[in-house]
mmCIF file of C-alpha atoms in Angstrom:
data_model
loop_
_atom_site.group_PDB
_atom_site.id
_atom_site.type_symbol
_atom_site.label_atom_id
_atom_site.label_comp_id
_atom_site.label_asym_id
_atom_site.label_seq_id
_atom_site.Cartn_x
_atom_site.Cartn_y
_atom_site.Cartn_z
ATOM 1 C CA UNK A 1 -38.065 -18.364 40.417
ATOM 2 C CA UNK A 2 -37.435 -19.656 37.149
ATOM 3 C CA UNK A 3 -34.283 -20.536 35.668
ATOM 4 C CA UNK A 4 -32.969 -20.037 31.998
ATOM 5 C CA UNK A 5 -31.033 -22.564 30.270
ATOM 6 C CA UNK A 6 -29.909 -25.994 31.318
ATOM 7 C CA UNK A 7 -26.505 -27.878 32.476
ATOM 8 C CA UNK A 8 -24.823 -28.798 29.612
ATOM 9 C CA UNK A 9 -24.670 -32.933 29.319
ATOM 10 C CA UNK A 10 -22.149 -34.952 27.712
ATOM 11 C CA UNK A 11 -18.726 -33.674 28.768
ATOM 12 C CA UNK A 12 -16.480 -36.364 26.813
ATOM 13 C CA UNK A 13 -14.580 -35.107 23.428
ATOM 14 C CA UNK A 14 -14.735 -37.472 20.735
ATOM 15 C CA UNK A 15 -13.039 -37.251 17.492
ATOM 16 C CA UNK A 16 -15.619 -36.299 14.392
ATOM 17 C CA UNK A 17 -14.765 -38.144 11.578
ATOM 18 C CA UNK A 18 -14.362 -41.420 14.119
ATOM 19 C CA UNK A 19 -17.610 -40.778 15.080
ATOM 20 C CA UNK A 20 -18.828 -40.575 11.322
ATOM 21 C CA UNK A 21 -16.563 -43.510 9.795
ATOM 22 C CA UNK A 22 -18.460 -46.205 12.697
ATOM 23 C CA UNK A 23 -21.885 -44.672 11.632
ATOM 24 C CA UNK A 24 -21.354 -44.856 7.831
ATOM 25 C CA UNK A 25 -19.265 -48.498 7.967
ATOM 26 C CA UNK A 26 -21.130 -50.910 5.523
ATOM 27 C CA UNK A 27 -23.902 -48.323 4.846
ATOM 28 C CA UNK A 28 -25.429 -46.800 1.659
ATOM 29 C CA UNK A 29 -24.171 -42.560 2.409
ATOM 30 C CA UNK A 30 -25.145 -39.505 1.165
ATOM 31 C CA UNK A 31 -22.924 -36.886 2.448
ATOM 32 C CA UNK A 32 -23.834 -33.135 1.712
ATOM 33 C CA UNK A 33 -21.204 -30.781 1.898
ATOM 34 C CA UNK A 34 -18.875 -33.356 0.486
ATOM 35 C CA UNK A 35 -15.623 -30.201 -0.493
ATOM 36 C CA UNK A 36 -15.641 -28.844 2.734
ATOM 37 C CA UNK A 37 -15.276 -25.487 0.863
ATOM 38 C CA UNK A 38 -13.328 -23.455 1.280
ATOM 39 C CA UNK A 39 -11.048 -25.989 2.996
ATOM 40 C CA UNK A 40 -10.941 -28.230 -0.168
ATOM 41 C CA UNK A 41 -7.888 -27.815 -1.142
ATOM 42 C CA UNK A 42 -6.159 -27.765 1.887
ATOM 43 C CA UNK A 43 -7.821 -30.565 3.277
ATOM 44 C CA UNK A 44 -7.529 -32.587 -0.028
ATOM 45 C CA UNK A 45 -3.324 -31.810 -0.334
ATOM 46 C CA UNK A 46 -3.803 -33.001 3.800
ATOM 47 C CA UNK A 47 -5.434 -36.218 3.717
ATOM 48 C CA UNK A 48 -8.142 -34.893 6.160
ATOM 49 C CA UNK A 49 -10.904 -34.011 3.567
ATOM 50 C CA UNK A 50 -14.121 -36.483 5.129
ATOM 51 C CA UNK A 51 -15.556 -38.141 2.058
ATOM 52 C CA UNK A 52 -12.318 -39.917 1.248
ATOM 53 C CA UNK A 53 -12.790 -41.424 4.254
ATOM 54 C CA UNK A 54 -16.449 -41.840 4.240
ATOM 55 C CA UNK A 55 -16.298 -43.247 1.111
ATOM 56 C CA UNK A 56 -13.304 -46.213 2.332
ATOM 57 C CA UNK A 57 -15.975 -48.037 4.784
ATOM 58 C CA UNK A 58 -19.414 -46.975 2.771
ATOM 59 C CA UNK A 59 -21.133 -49.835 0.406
ATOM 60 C CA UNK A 60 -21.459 -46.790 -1.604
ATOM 61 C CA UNK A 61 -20.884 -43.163 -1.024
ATOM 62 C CA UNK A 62 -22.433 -40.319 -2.733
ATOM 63 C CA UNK A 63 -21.432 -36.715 -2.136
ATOM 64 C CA UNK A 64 -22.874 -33.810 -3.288
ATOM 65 C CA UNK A 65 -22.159 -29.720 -2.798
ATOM 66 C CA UNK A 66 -23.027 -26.583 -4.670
ATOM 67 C CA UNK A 67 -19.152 -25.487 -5.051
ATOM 68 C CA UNK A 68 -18.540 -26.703 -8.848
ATOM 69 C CA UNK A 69 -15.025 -26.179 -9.109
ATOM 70 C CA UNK A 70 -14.295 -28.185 -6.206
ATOM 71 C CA UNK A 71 -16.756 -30.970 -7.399
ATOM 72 C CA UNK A 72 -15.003 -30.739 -10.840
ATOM 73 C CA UNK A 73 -11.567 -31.682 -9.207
ATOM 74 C CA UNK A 74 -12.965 -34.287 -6.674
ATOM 75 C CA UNK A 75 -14.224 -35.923 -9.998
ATOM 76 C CA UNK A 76 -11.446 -35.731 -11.601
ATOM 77 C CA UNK A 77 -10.089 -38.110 -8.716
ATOM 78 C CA UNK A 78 -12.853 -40.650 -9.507
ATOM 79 C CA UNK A 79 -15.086 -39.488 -6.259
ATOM 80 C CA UNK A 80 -18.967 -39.899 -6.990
ATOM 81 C CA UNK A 81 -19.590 -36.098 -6.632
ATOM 82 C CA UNK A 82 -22.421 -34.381 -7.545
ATOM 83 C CA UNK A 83 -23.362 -30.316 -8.424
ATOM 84 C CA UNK A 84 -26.415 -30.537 -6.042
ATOM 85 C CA UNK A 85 -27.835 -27.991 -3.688
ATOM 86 C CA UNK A 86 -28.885 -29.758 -0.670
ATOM 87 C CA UNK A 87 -32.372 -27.860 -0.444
ATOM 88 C CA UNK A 88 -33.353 -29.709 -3.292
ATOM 89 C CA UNK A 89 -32.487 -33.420 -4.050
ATOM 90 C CA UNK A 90 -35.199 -34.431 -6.428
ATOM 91 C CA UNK A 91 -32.324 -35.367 -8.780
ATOM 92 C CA UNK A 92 -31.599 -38.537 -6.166
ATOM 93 C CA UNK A 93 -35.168 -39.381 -6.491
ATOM 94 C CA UNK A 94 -35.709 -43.186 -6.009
ATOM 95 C CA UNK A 95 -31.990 -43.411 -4.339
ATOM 96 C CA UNK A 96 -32.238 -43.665 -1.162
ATOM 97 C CA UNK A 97 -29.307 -43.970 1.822
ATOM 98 C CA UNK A 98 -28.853 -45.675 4.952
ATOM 99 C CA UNK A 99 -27.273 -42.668 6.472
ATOM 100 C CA UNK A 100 -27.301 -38.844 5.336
ATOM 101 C CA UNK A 101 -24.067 -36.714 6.887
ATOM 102 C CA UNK A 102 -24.686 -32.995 7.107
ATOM 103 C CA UNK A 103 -21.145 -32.735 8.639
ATOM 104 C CA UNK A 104 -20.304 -28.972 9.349
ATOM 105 C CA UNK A 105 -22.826 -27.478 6.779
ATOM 106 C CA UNK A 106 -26.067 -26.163 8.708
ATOM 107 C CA UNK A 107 -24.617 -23.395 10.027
ATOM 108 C CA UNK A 108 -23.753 -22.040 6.612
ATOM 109 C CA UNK A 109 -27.406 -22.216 5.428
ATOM 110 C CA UNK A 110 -30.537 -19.704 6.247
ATOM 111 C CA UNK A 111 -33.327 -22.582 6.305
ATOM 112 C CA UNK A 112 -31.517 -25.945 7.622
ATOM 113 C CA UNK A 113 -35.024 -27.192 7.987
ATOM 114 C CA UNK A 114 -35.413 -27.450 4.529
ATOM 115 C CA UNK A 115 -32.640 -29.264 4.030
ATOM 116 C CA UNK A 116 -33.448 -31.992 6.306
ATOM 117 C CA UNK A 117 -36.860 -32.188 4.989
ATOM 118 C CA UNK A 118 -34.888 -32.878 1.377
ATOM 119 C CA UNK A 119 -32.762 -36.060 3.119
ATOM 120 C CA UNK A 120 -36.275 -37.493 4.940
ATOM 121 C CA UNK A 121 -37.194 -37.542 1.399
ATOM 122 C CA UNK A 122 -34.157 -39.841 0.154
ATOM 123 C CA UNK A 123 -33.420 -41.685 3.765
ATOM 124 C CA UNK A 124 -33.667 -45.389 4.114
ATOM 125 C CA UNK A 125 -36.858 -45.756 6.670
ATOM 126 C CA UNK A 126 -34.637 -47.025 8.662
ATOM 127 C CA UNK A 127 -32.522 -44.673 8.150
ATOM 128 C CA UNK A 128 -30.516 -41.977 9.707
ATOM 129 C CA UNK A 129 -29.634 -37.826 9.422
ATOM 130 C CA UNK A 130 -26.265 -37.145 11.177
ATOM 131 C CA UNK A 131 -25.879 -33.411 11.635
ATOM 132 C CA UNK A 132 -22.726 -32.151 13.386
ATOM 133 C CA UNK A 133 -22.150 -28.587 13.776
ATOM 134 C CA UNK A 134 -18.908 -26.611 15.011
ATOM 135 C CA UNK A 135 -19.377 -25.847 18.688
ATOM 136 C CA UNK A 136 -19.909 -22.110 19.261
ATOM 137 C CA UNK A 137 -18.493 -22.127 22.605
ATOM 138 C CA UNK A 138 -15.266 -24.434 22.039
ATOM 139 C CA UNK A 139 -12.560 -23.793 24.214
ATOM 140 C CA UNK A 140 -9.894 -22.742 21.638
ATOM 141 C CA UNK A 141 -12.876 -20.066 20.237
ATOM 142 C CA UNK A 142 -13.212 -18.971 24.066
ATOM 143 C CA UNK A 143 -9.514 -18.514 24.675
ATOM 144 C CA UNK A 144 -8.820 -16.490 20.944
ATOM 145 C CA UNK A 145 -11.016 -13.924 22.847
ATOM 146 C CA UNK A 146 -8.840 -13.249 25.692
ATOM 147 C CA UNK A 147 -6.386 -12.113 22.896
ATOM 148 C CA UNK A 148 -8.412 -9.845 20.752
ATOM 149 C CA UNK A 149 -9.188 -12.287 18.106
ATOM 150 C CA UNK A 150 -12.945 -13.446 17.095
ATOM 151 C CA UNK A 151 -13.645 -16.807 15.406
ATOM 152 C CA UNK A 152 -16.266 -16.470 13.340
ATOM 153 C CA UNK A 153 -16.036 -18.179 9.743
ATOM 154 C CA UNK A 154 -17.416 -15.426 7.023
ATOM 155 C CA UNK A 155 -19.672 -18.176 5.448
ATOM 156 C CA UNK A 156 -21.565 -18.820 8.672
ATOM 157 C CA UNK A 157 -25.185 -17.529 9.113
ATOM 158 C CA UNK A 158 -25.682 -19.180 12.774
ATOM 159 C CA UNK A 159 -23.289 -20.947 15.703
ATOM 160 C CA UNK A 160 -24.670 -23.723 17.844
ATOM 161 C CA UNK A 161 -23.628 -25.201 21.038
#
């Protein structure tokens, strides 16, 4: 008999942007998806937009997104934001980064393949890719369907667990 899937490992909760702030600490960081759109301005007017943070314990921090209007603003702040779709970062070409944070974006994009081939091409060799993904089976997603109510975020193309 054969059997389909496998136990799920790794049953601690840990806090995201913790886990991201020790990785990126004293680090040359590019982080893709740096608006959080269409969160920006909430998480902005919040204090829990990421690059902020990122960009408090990076040697440097770059950020880049395809949302102009939102890198416009985050500019305007004095961020070093860039108008930059992720699948292709020849702009960056001889920059490269200790660490590459694809916080929360893969699931919004058809090919995420191709966007980590982009960051090999502009990663430290020593370097690191950090993906982190919303998980599709989450408890407070699980629950919301007891009362009628689906999760799903219109930009997404995929859910992983």
């Amino acid at each position: 008999m054969t059997q389909s899937g496998r136990r799920i490992s790794g049953t601690r909760c840990f806090d995201r942007d913790q886990f991201l702030i020790k990785h990126c600490t004293d680090k040359s960081v590019l982080h893709v998806g740096c608006t959080c759109h269409p969160n920006f301005l909430r998480n902005l007017r919040q204090g829990t937009l990421l690059h902020p943070k990122l960009e408090q314990v990076a040697l440097k921090c770059v950020g880049i997104d395809i949302v102009a209007d939102d890198i416009t603003a985050m500019q305007a702040l004095g961020h070093d934001v860039h108008v930059m779709n992720a699948t292709d970062l020849s702009k960056l070409q001889g920059t490269f980064f200790d660490v590459i944070v694809l916080a929360d974006i893969i699931e919004h994009v058809t090919n995420p393949g191709a966007i980590i081939n982009e960051a090999i091409k502009v990663m430290n060799p020593t370097g690191e890719i950090i993906v982190t993904v919303p998980n599709a089976f989450g408890l407070i997603r699980i629950i919301k369907l007891f009362f009628r109510h689906e999760q799903v975020h219109p930009d997404h193309v995929a859910y992983y667990s």
